[in-house]
Amino acid sequence: MELSSPRRLTHIEGLRGYLALWVLVDHVLGMSGYTPAVMHRVWRVLGEAEYAVDVFIMISGFVIFLLLDRRREGYRVFVVRRFFRLWPLFIVMFACGIALLHLRLDNLARFVALYPSATLADGYIARMWQSWWDHLGVHIAFHLPMLHGMVPHRVVPFAPGAFLGPAWSISLEWQFYLIAPLLFMLTVRKTRKSFAAISLLTVIAVAASPLLPKVQFGAFLPMHAEFFFYGIVSFFVFKWLQNKPPAIGLLLPVTACSAAVLIGVGHDRALLPLCLWLSFIALLVDLQKPLPTAPVRCLGFMLNNKAALYLGKVSYSIYLSHMLVIALVQAALLTIAPGLSRPEHVAWLLAGTAIGTLGVSHLTYHFIEEPGIRLGKRLTRQRSKPDRQPVLSES
């Protein structure tokens, strides 16, 4: 069974772009001392980009099963392609992170001296960064195969986020890629037992995760297994709805129910990623209708215009490079304009980081990401079947 209207799924690219910007804003705020604990609750969500990462994970579950369904490529081909999609940019940014560590330490010391009331003054960040340097060789060894997210804190402290904080989720993605074709093979049988097996594996992983050794950010696959599962399930639901379109629009009722749940749980926003994802899937379904409503078309345009699609295309570069750009821009601000108030500092840092990250991402996409994608395709060309229906970019 094929999905219809594949071009409409480019809305996923737009969503990726906005999520990457959310992570960027969160880290700019954090490096200016504006953590969620000190922010007004109206704005607090901007500093809680871990929810954006959870949505990224659900996107991955959805898209990877979509690609496996379309291509039906062998395990080796899939893994080689995905490795060269992730690794080239990841390893370059990791090396840059090592090179810029002492600049970041200097920035931190100067920032705390200028703004002693900032929450960065507790010394935790400096101790963590120094620990990275103290275990440099070990971190390099674990990062080369992108398995740093599996390293418990008691084995090597702070391994998942070493030198390149956002890269913890890249290891998580890679761990998922290594088993995704095997999970997909279970579903190809299209039996209830197969789906029940995946569900049981997910439940076991989630139940066992509190018993596992502590891993920073929960970067070991069992600690985020439920989000991949949500993405996988939503793929099958979306695929089924292509042949059995609902009689009514889904976006309004799904969004209303999600909002009611969030209000009902009070200030606990742990369900926010799932609610956002369910609303997005409902939007995708409604966009498949011959005559979508005006709100659906408006939201669809927000995710599918040229700017959003470009942000989505370079979202991986934005995600991995922005912390390094923050370091460079903040060093310039602390040198050129040390008299800025903290609100002025964060405003200039956000503007400079956004502009600088977009420029860097444009270059890294064309000179690192695209060559990596082409290399992965060349290495697997003879073993790979042509896509039955191309839907998304290689991301």
Short mmCIF file of C-alpha atoms in Angstrom, two decimals:
data_model
loop_
_atom_site.label_atom_id
_atom_site.label_comp_id
_atom_site.label_asym_id
_atom_site.label_seq_id
_atom_site.Cartn_x
_atom_site.Cartn_y
_atom_site.Cartn_z
CA MET A 1 0.00 0.00 0.00
CA GLU A 2 1.42 3.36 -1.01
CA LEU A 3 0.83 6.72 0.62
CA SER A 4 -0.85 9.23 -1.63
CA SER A 5 0.16 12.87 -2.15
CA PRO A 6 3.77 12.36 -1.04
CA ARG A 7 4.79 15.94 -1.71
CA ARG A 8 2.57 17.12 1.12
CA LEU A 9 4.82 15.33 3.59
CA THR A 10 7.42 18.03 3.07
CA HIS A 11 5.62 19.73 5.95
CA ILE A 12 7.83 17.54 8.14
CA GLU A 13 10.82 19.50 6.86
CA GLY A 14 9.25 22.76 7.99
CA LEU A 15 8.53 21.31 11.41
CA ARG A 16 12.18 20.27 11.72
CA GLY A 17 13.26 23.81 10.94
CA TYR A 18 11.12 25.36 13.65
CA LEU A 19 12.23 22.76 16.20
CA ALA A 20 15.88 23.50 15.43
CA LEU A 21 15.25 27.21 16.06
CA TRP A 22 13.55 26.34 19.35
CA VAL A 23 16.71 24.50 20.46
CA LEU A 24 18.84 27.46 19.38
CA VAL A 25 16.74 29.93 21.38
CA ASP A 26 16.86 27.66 24.43
CA HIS A 27 20.66 27.49 24.40
CA VAL A 28 21.06 31.23 23.84
CA LEU A 29 18.84 31.85 26.86
CA GLY A 30 20.71 29.26 28.91
CA MET A 31 24.13 30.70 28.13
CA SER A 32 22.80 34.11 29.22
CA GLY A 33 21.61 32.77 32.56
CA TYR A 34 17.92 32.60 31.64
CA THR A 35 17.08 29.06 32.70
CA PRO A 36 13.46 27.86 33.03
CA ALA A 37 13.76 28.09 36.82
CA VAL A 38 14.10 31.90 36.67
CA MET A 39 11.84 32.62 33.67
CA HIS A 40 8.21 33.65 33.80
CA ARG A 41 6.03 30.61 33.14
CA VAL A 42 4.59 32.24 30.00
CA TRP A 43 8.07 32.20 28.41
CA ARG A 44 9.46 29.18 30.23
CA VAL A 45 8.71 26.80 27.37
CA LEU A 46 11.30 28.63 25.24
CA GLY A 47 13.95 27.38 27.65
CA GLU A 48 12.66 23.81 27.63
CA ALA A 49 13.89 22.63 24.25
CA GLU A 50 14.17 19.06 25.52
CA TYR A 51 10.56 18.91 24.39
CA ALA A 52 11.63 19.90 20.89
CA VAL A 53 14.14 17.04 20.93
CA ASP A 54 11.37 14.63 21.94
CA VAL A 55 9.39 15.76 18.88
CA PHE A 56 12.51 15.29 16.75
CA ILE A 57 12.66 11.70 18.04
CA MET A 58 9.04 11.06 17.07
CA ILE A 59 9.73 12.50 13.63
CA SER A 60 12.61 10.05 13.34
CA GLY A 61 10.42 7.06 14.20
CA PHE A 62 7.85 8.19 11.63
CA VAL A 63 10.26 9.08 8.82
CA ILE A 64 12.59 6.09 9.19
CA PHE A 65 9.69 3.66 8.93
CA LEU A 66 8.37 5.66 5.98
CA LEU A 67 11.73 5.37 4.22
CA LEU A 68 12.04 1.67 5.00
CA ASP A 69 8.51 1.13 3.70
CA ARG A 70 9.26 2.99 0.47
CA ARG A 71 12.72 1.65 -0.29
CA ARG A 72 12.70 -1.82 1.22
CA GLU A 73 16.49 -1.68 1.18
CA GLY A 74 18.71 -4.20 2.95
CA TYR A 75 20.18 -3.72 6.40
CA ARG A 76 23.68 -2.92 5.14
CA VAL A 77 22.45 -0.35 2.64
CA PHE A 78 20.24 1.35 5.20
CA VAL A 79 22.93 1.53 7.89
CA VAL A 80 25.64 2.77 5.51
CA ARG A 81 23.38 5.51 4.14
CA ARG A 82 22.28 6.64 7.57
CA PHE A 83 25.87 6.59 8.89
CA PHE A 84 27.09 8.92 6.16
CA ARG A 85 24.02 11.11 6.67
CA LEU A 86 24.97 11.70 10.31
CA TRP A 87 28.70 11.16 10.77
CA PRO A 88 30.49 13.70 8.49
CA LEU A 89 28.88 16.80 9.98
CA PHE A 90 28.81 15.29 13.45
CA ILE A 91 32.53 14.57 13.54
CA VAL A 92 33.49 17.97 12.10
CA MET A 93 31.35 19.79 14.66
CA PHE A 94 32.70 17.58 17.44
CA ALA A 95 36.26 18.51 16.45
CA CYS A 96 35.27 22.20 16.42
CA GLY A 97 33.74 21.73 19.86
CA ILE A 98 37.06 20.46 21.18
CA ALA A 99 38.89 23.39 19.61
CA LEU A 100 36.50 25.94 21.15
CA LEU A 101 36.28 24.49 24.65
CA HIS A 102 38.80 26.87 26.22
CA LEU A 103 37.08 29.83 24.58
CA ARG A 104 33.80 28.68 26.12
CA LEU A 105 35.46 28.33 29.53
CA ASP A 106 36.85 31.86 29.19
CA ASN A 107 33.43 33.17 28.13
CA LEU A 108 31.86 31.55 31.17
CA ALA A 109 34.33 33.10 33.59
CA ARG A 110 33.95 36.56 32.05
CA PHE A 111 30.17 36.30 31.90
CA VAL A 112 29.87 35.28 35.56
CA ALA A 113 32.17 38.17 36.54
CA LEU A 114 29.97 40.66 34.66
CA TYR A 115 26.62 39.15 35.70
CA PRO A 116 27.16 37.45 39.10
CA SER A 117 23.42 37.04 39.67
CA ALA A 118 23.07 34.75 36.64
CA THR A 119 22.30 31.10 37.35
CA LEU A 120 25.53 30.13 35.54
CA ALA A 121 27.45 31.21 38.60
CA ASP A 122 26.96 27.91 40.47
CA GLY A 123 30.06 26.43 38.83
CA TYR A 124 28.37 23.24 37.58
CA ILE A 125 28.90 24.06 33.90
CA ALA A 126 32.58 24.89 34.39
CA ARG A 127 33.15 21.61 36.26
CA MET A 128 31.40 19.64 33.53
CA TRP A 129 33.38 21.31 30.75
CA GLN A 130 36.65 20.75 32.59
CA SER A 131 35.72 17.10 33.01
CA TRP A 132 35.37 16.81 29.24
CA TRP A 133 38.93 18.00 28.79
CA ASP A 134 40.24 15.72 31.53
CA HIS A 135 38.81 12.69 29.68
CA LEU A 136 39.53 13.90 26.14
CA GLY A 137 40.92 10.65 24.74
CA VAL A 138 38.06 8.55 26.08
CA HIS A 139 35.47 10.97 24.70
CA ILE A 140 37.07 10.86 21.25
CA ALA A 141 37.05 7.05 21.32
CA PHE A 142 33.34 6.90 22.10
CA HIS A 143 32.35 9.71 19.73
CA LEU A 144 34.06 8.25 16.65
CA PRO A 145 31.47 5.42 16.35
CA MET A 146 28.69 7.74 17.67
CA LEU A 147 28.15 5.51 20.70
CA HIS A 148 28.87 8.19 23.30
CA GLY A 149 25.20 8.25 24.27
CA MET A 150 25.48 4.73 25.69
CA VAL A 151 28.22 5.60 28.21
CA PRO A 152 26.99 5.66 31.84
CA HIS A 153 27.94 8.61 34.00
CA ARG A 154 29.84 6.41 36.44
CA VAL A 155 32.05 5.09 33.62
CA VAL A 156 32.86 8.46 32.03
CA PRO A 157 31.21 11.60 33.44
CA PHE A 158 29.12 13.70 31.04
CA ALA A 159 29.99 11.60 27.99
CA PRO A 160 26.80 12.07 25.89
CA GLY A 161 27.11 15.87 25.74
CA ALA A 162 30.89 16.17 25.72
CA PHE A 163 32.23 19.13 23.68
CA LEU A 164 29.06 19.23 21.53
CA GLY A 165 26.01 19.23 23.78
CA PRO A 166 23.26 18.60 21.20
CA ALA A 167 25.14 15.57 19.83
CA TRP A 168 23.79 13.35 22.60
CA SER A 169 20.63 12.93 20.53
CA ILE A 170 22.69 12.06 17.44
CA SER A 171 24.01 9.03 19.29
CA LEU A 172 20.44 8.23 20.30
CA GLU A 173 19.35 8.43 16.67
CA TRP A 174 22.22 6.19 15.58
CA GLN A 175 21.29 3.59 18.19
CA PHE A 176 17.76 3.59 16.77
CA TYR A 177 19.01 3.30 13.20
CA LEU A 178 20.97 0.18 14.11
CA ILE A 179 17.81 -1.66 15.13
CA ALA A 180 15.13 0.09 13.03
CA PRO A 181 15.37 -2.31 10.02
CA LEU A 182 14.97 -5.26 12.38
CA LEU A 183 11.88 -3.71 13.93
CA PHE A 184 10.52 -2.95 10.48
CA MET A 185 11.01 -6.56 9.42
CA LEU A 186 8.67 -7.55 12.23
CA THR A 187 5.98 -5.21 10.92
CA VAL A 188 6.29 -6.32 7.28
CA ARG A 189 4.40 -9.45 8.23
CA LYS A 190 1.45 -7.19 9.06
CA THR A 191 0.28 -9.42 11.87
CA ARG A 192 -1.03 -8.39 15.21
CA LYS A 193 1.64 -10.53 16.84
CA SER A 194 4.38 -8.54 15.13
CA PHE A 195 3.02 -5.21 16.28
CA ALA A 196 2.40 -6.64 19.74
CA ALA A 197 6.05 -7.73 19.85
CA ILE A 198 7.28 -4.18 19.12
CA SER A 199 4.87 -2.80 21.71
CA LEU A 200 6.12 -5.28 24.28
CA LEU A 201 9.75 -4.46 23.52
CA THR A 202 9.00 -0.77 24.02
CA VAL A 203 7.21 -1.38 27.31
CA ILE A 204 10.09 -3.51 28.56
CA ALA A 205 12.63 -0.86 27.53
CA VAL A 206 10.71 1.93 29.26
CA ALA A 207 10.10 -0.16 32.37
CA ALA A 208 13.75 -1.20 32.58
CA SER A 209 15.22 2.25 31.97
CA PRO A 210 14.99 3.41 35.64
CA LEU A 211 17.02 0.34 36.61
CA LEU A 212 19.83 1.15 34.17
CA PRO A 213 22.92 3.14 35.18
CA LYS A 214 22.48 6.90 34.89
CA VAL A 215 23.24 8.26 31.43
CA GLN A 216 23.30 12.02 30.87
CA PHE A 217 20.21 13.30 29.02
CA GLY A 218 18.82 9.76 28.86
CA ALA A 219 20.87 9.29 25.70
CA PHE A 220 20.73 5.47 25.86
CA LEU A 221 17.98 4.17 23.55
CA PRO A 222 15.77 2.46 26.19
CA MET A 223 15.47 5.78 28.01
CA HIS A 224 13.70 7.41 25.04
CA ALA A 225 12.17 4.32 23.44
CA GLU A 226 8.60 5.50 23.91
CA PHE A 227 9.09 8.52 21.64
CA PHE A 228 10.42 6.42 18.78
CA PHE A 229 7.45 4.12 19.36
CA TYR A 230 5.00 7.02 19.12
CA GLY A 231 6.54 7.99 15.79
CA ILE A 232 6.35 4.42 14.47
CA VAL A 233 2.72 4.01 15.51
CA SER A 234 1.78 7.36 13.99
CA PHE A 235 3.31 6.23 10.68
CA PHE A 236 1.05 3.18 10.56
CA VAL A 237 -1.99 5.23 11.60
CA PHE A 238 -1.24 7.84 8.95
CA LYS A 239 -0.72 5.15 6.32
CA TRP A 240 -4.01 3.47 7.23
CA LEU A 241 -5.90 6.78 7.06
CA GLN A 242 -4.72 7.25 3.46
CA ASN A 243 -7.05 4.48 2.37
CA LYS A 244 -9.74 5.27 4.94
CA PRO A 245 -9.87 9.06 5.19
CA PRO A 246 -11.92 10.31 8.15
CA ALA A 247 -15.24 11.96 7.37
CA ILE A 248 -14.44 14.98 9.56
CA GLY A 249 -11.34 17.07 10.02
CA LEU A 250 -9.01 15.84 12.75
CA LEU A 251 -6.95 18.93 13.53
CA LEU A 252 -9.53 20.78 15.63
CA PRO A 253 -10.69 17.87 17.82
CA VAL A 254 -7.18 16.47 18.31
CA THR A 255 -5.75 19.90 19.19
CA ALA A 256 -8.68 20.61 21.54
CA CYS A 257 -8.22 17.28 23.31
CA SER A 258 -4.46 17.88 23.56
CA ALA A 259 -5.01 21.33 25.05
CA ALA A 260 -7.50 19.91 27.54
CA VAL A 261 -4.98 17.28 28.63
CA LEU A 262 -2.23 19.88 29.07
CA ILE A 263 -4.53 22.11 31.10
CA GLY A 264 -5.66 19.12 33.14
CA VAL A 265 -2.13 18.15 34.16
CA GLY A 266 -1.40 21.70 35.31
CA HIS A 267 2.17 22.92 35.05
CA ASP A 268 3.59 19.50 34.12
CA ARG A 269 4.43 19.83 30.43
CA ALA A 270 5.84 16.32 30.01
CA LEU A 271 2.99 15.53 27.62
CA LEU A 272 3.63 18.63 25.49
CA PRO A 273 5.79 16.83 22.85
CA LEU A 274 3.22 14.10 22.31
CA CYS A 275 0.37 16.62 22.11
CA LEU A 276 2.28 18.69 19.56
CA TRP A 277 3.05 15.60 17.52
CA LEU A 278 -0.56 14.36 17.55
CA SER A 279 -1.75 17.76 16.34
CA PHE A 280 0.87 17.69 13.58
CA ILE A 281 -0.21 14.22 12.41
CA ALA A 282 -3.83 15.41 12.42
CA LEU A 283 -2.75 18.37 10.29
CA LEU A 284 -0.99 16.03 7.83
CA VAL A 285 -4.13 13.93 7.53
CA ASP A 286 -6.34 16.97 6.96
CA LEU A 287 -3.97 18.29 4.31
CA GLN A 288 -4.60 15.15 2.27
CA LYS A 289 -8.26 16.13 1.84
CA PRO A 290 -9.31 17.61 -1.53
CA LEU A 291 -10.56 20.82 0.12
CA PRO A 292 -8.80 21.45 3.43
CA THR A 293 -10.26 24.16 5.64
CA ALA A 294 -8.77 27.65 5.82
CA PRO A 295 -7.04 27.06 9.22
CA VAL A 296 -5.52 23.83 7.89
CA ARG A 297 -4.27 25.58 4.76
CA CYS A 298 -2.83 28.42 6.86
CA LEU A 299 -0.96 26.08 9.18
CA GLY A 300 0.14 24.02 6.20
CA PHE A 301 1.60 27.13 4.56
CA MET A 302 3.50 28.01 7.75
CA LEU A 303 5.23 24.63 7.51
CA ASN A 304 5.54 24.43 3.74
CA ASN A 305 6.73 27.83 2.55
CA LYS A 306 10.19 28.38 1.09
CA ALA A 307 11.69 29.79 4.29
CA ALA A 308 10.39 26.95 6.47
CA LEU A 309 11.50 24.30 3.99
CA TYR A 310 14.96 25.83 3.78
CA LEU A 311 15.22 25.84 7.57
CA GLY A 312 14.19 22.20 7.51
CA LYS A 313 16.77 21.35 4.89
CA VAL A 314 19.61 22.79 6.99
CA SER A 315 18.06 21.89 10.36
CA TYR A 316 20.70 19.25 11.11
CA SER A 317 23.43 21.83 10.59
CA ILE A 318 21.54 24.37 12.70
CA TYR A 319 21.13 21.80 15.45
CA LEU A 320 24.80 20.83 15.62
CA SER A 321 26.51 24.15 14.89
CA HIS A 322 24.57 26.70 16.92
CA MET A 323 26.34 26.05 20.25
CA LEU A 324 29.69 26.77 18.61
CA VAL A 325 28.34 29.95 17.03
CA ILE A 326 27.03 31.00 20.44
CA ALA A 327 30.58 30.69 21.81
CA LEU A 328 32.04 32.89 19.08
CA VAL A 329 29.32 35.55 19.25
CA GLN A 330 29.39 35.66 23.03
CA ALA A 331 33.16 36.08 23.03
CA ALA A 332 32.77 39.05 20.72
CA LEU A 333 30.04 40.61 22.88
CA LEU A 334 32.02 40.17 26.10
CA THR A 335 35.00 41.84 24.45
CA ILE A 336 33.33 44.63 22.49
CA ALA A 337 30.34 45.45 24.69
CA PRO A 338 30.95 44.34 28.29
CA GLY A 339 28.68 47.11 29.56
CA LEU A 340 25.49 45.63 28.19
CA SER A 341 22.75 44.73 30.61
CA ARG A 342 21.88 41.05 30.71
CA PRO A 343 18.64 41.54 28.67
CA GLU A 344 20.64 43.50 26.09
CA HIS A 345 23.31 40.81 26.08
CA VAL A 346 20.80 38.03 25.39
CA ALA A 347 19.10 40.08 22.66
CA TRP A 348 22.36 40.70 20.81
CA LEU A 349 23.50 37.13 21.40
CA LEU A 350 20.26 35.77 19.95
CA ALA A 351 20.45 38.01 16.88
CA GLY A 352 24.12 37.26 16.25
CA THR A 353 23.70 33.53 16.83
CA ALA A 354 20.69 33.28 14.53
CA ILE A 355 22.44 35.10 11.68
CA GLY A 356 25.74 33.33 12.21
CA THR A 357 24.18 29.89 12.52
CA LEU A 358 22.19 30.31 9.31
CA GLY A 359 25.37 31.31 7.48
CA VAL A 360 27.39 28.45 8.90
CA SER A 361 24.56 25.99 8.25
CA HIS A 362 24.29 27.03 4.62
CA LEU A 363 27.98 26.25 4.15
CA THR A 364 28.07 23.05 6.16
CA TYR A 365 25.01 21.68 4.39
CA HIS A 366 26.50 22.18 0.95
CA PHE A 367 30.11 21.29 1.77
CA ILE A 368 29.70 18.57 4.41
CA GLU A 369 26.15 17.20 4.56
CA GLU A 370 25.49 16.89 0.83
CA PRO A 371 28.86 15.25 0.04
CA GLY A 372 28.23 12.81 2.90
CA ILE A 373 24.81 11.94 1.50
CA ARG A 374 26.27 11.41 -1.98
CA LEU A 375 29.06 9.25 -0.60
CA GLY A 376 26.56 7.04 1.22
CA LYS A 377 24.58 6.62 -2.00
CA ARG A 378 27.68 5.80 -4.05
CA LEU A 379 28.81 3.17 -1.57
CA THR A 380 25.41 1.44 -1.72
CA ARG A 381 24.34 2.17 -5.30
CA GLN A 382 24.71 -1.36 -6.63
CA ARG A 383 22.90 -2.90 -3.69
CA SER A 384 20.08 -0.38 -3.38
CA LYS A 385 16.82 -0.41 -5.27
CA PRO A 386 15.44 2.90 -6.54
CA ASP A 387 12.88 4.59 -4.29
CA ARG A 388 9.37 3.67 -5.23
CA GLN A 389 8.16 7.12 -4.31
CA PRO A 390 10.57 9.79 -3.03
CA VAL A 391 9.02 11.74 -0.22
CA LEU A 392 11.57 13.55 1.91
CA SER A 393 15.11 14.73 1.68
CA GLU A 394 17.85 12.56 3.18
CA SER A 395 17.44 13.73 6.75
#
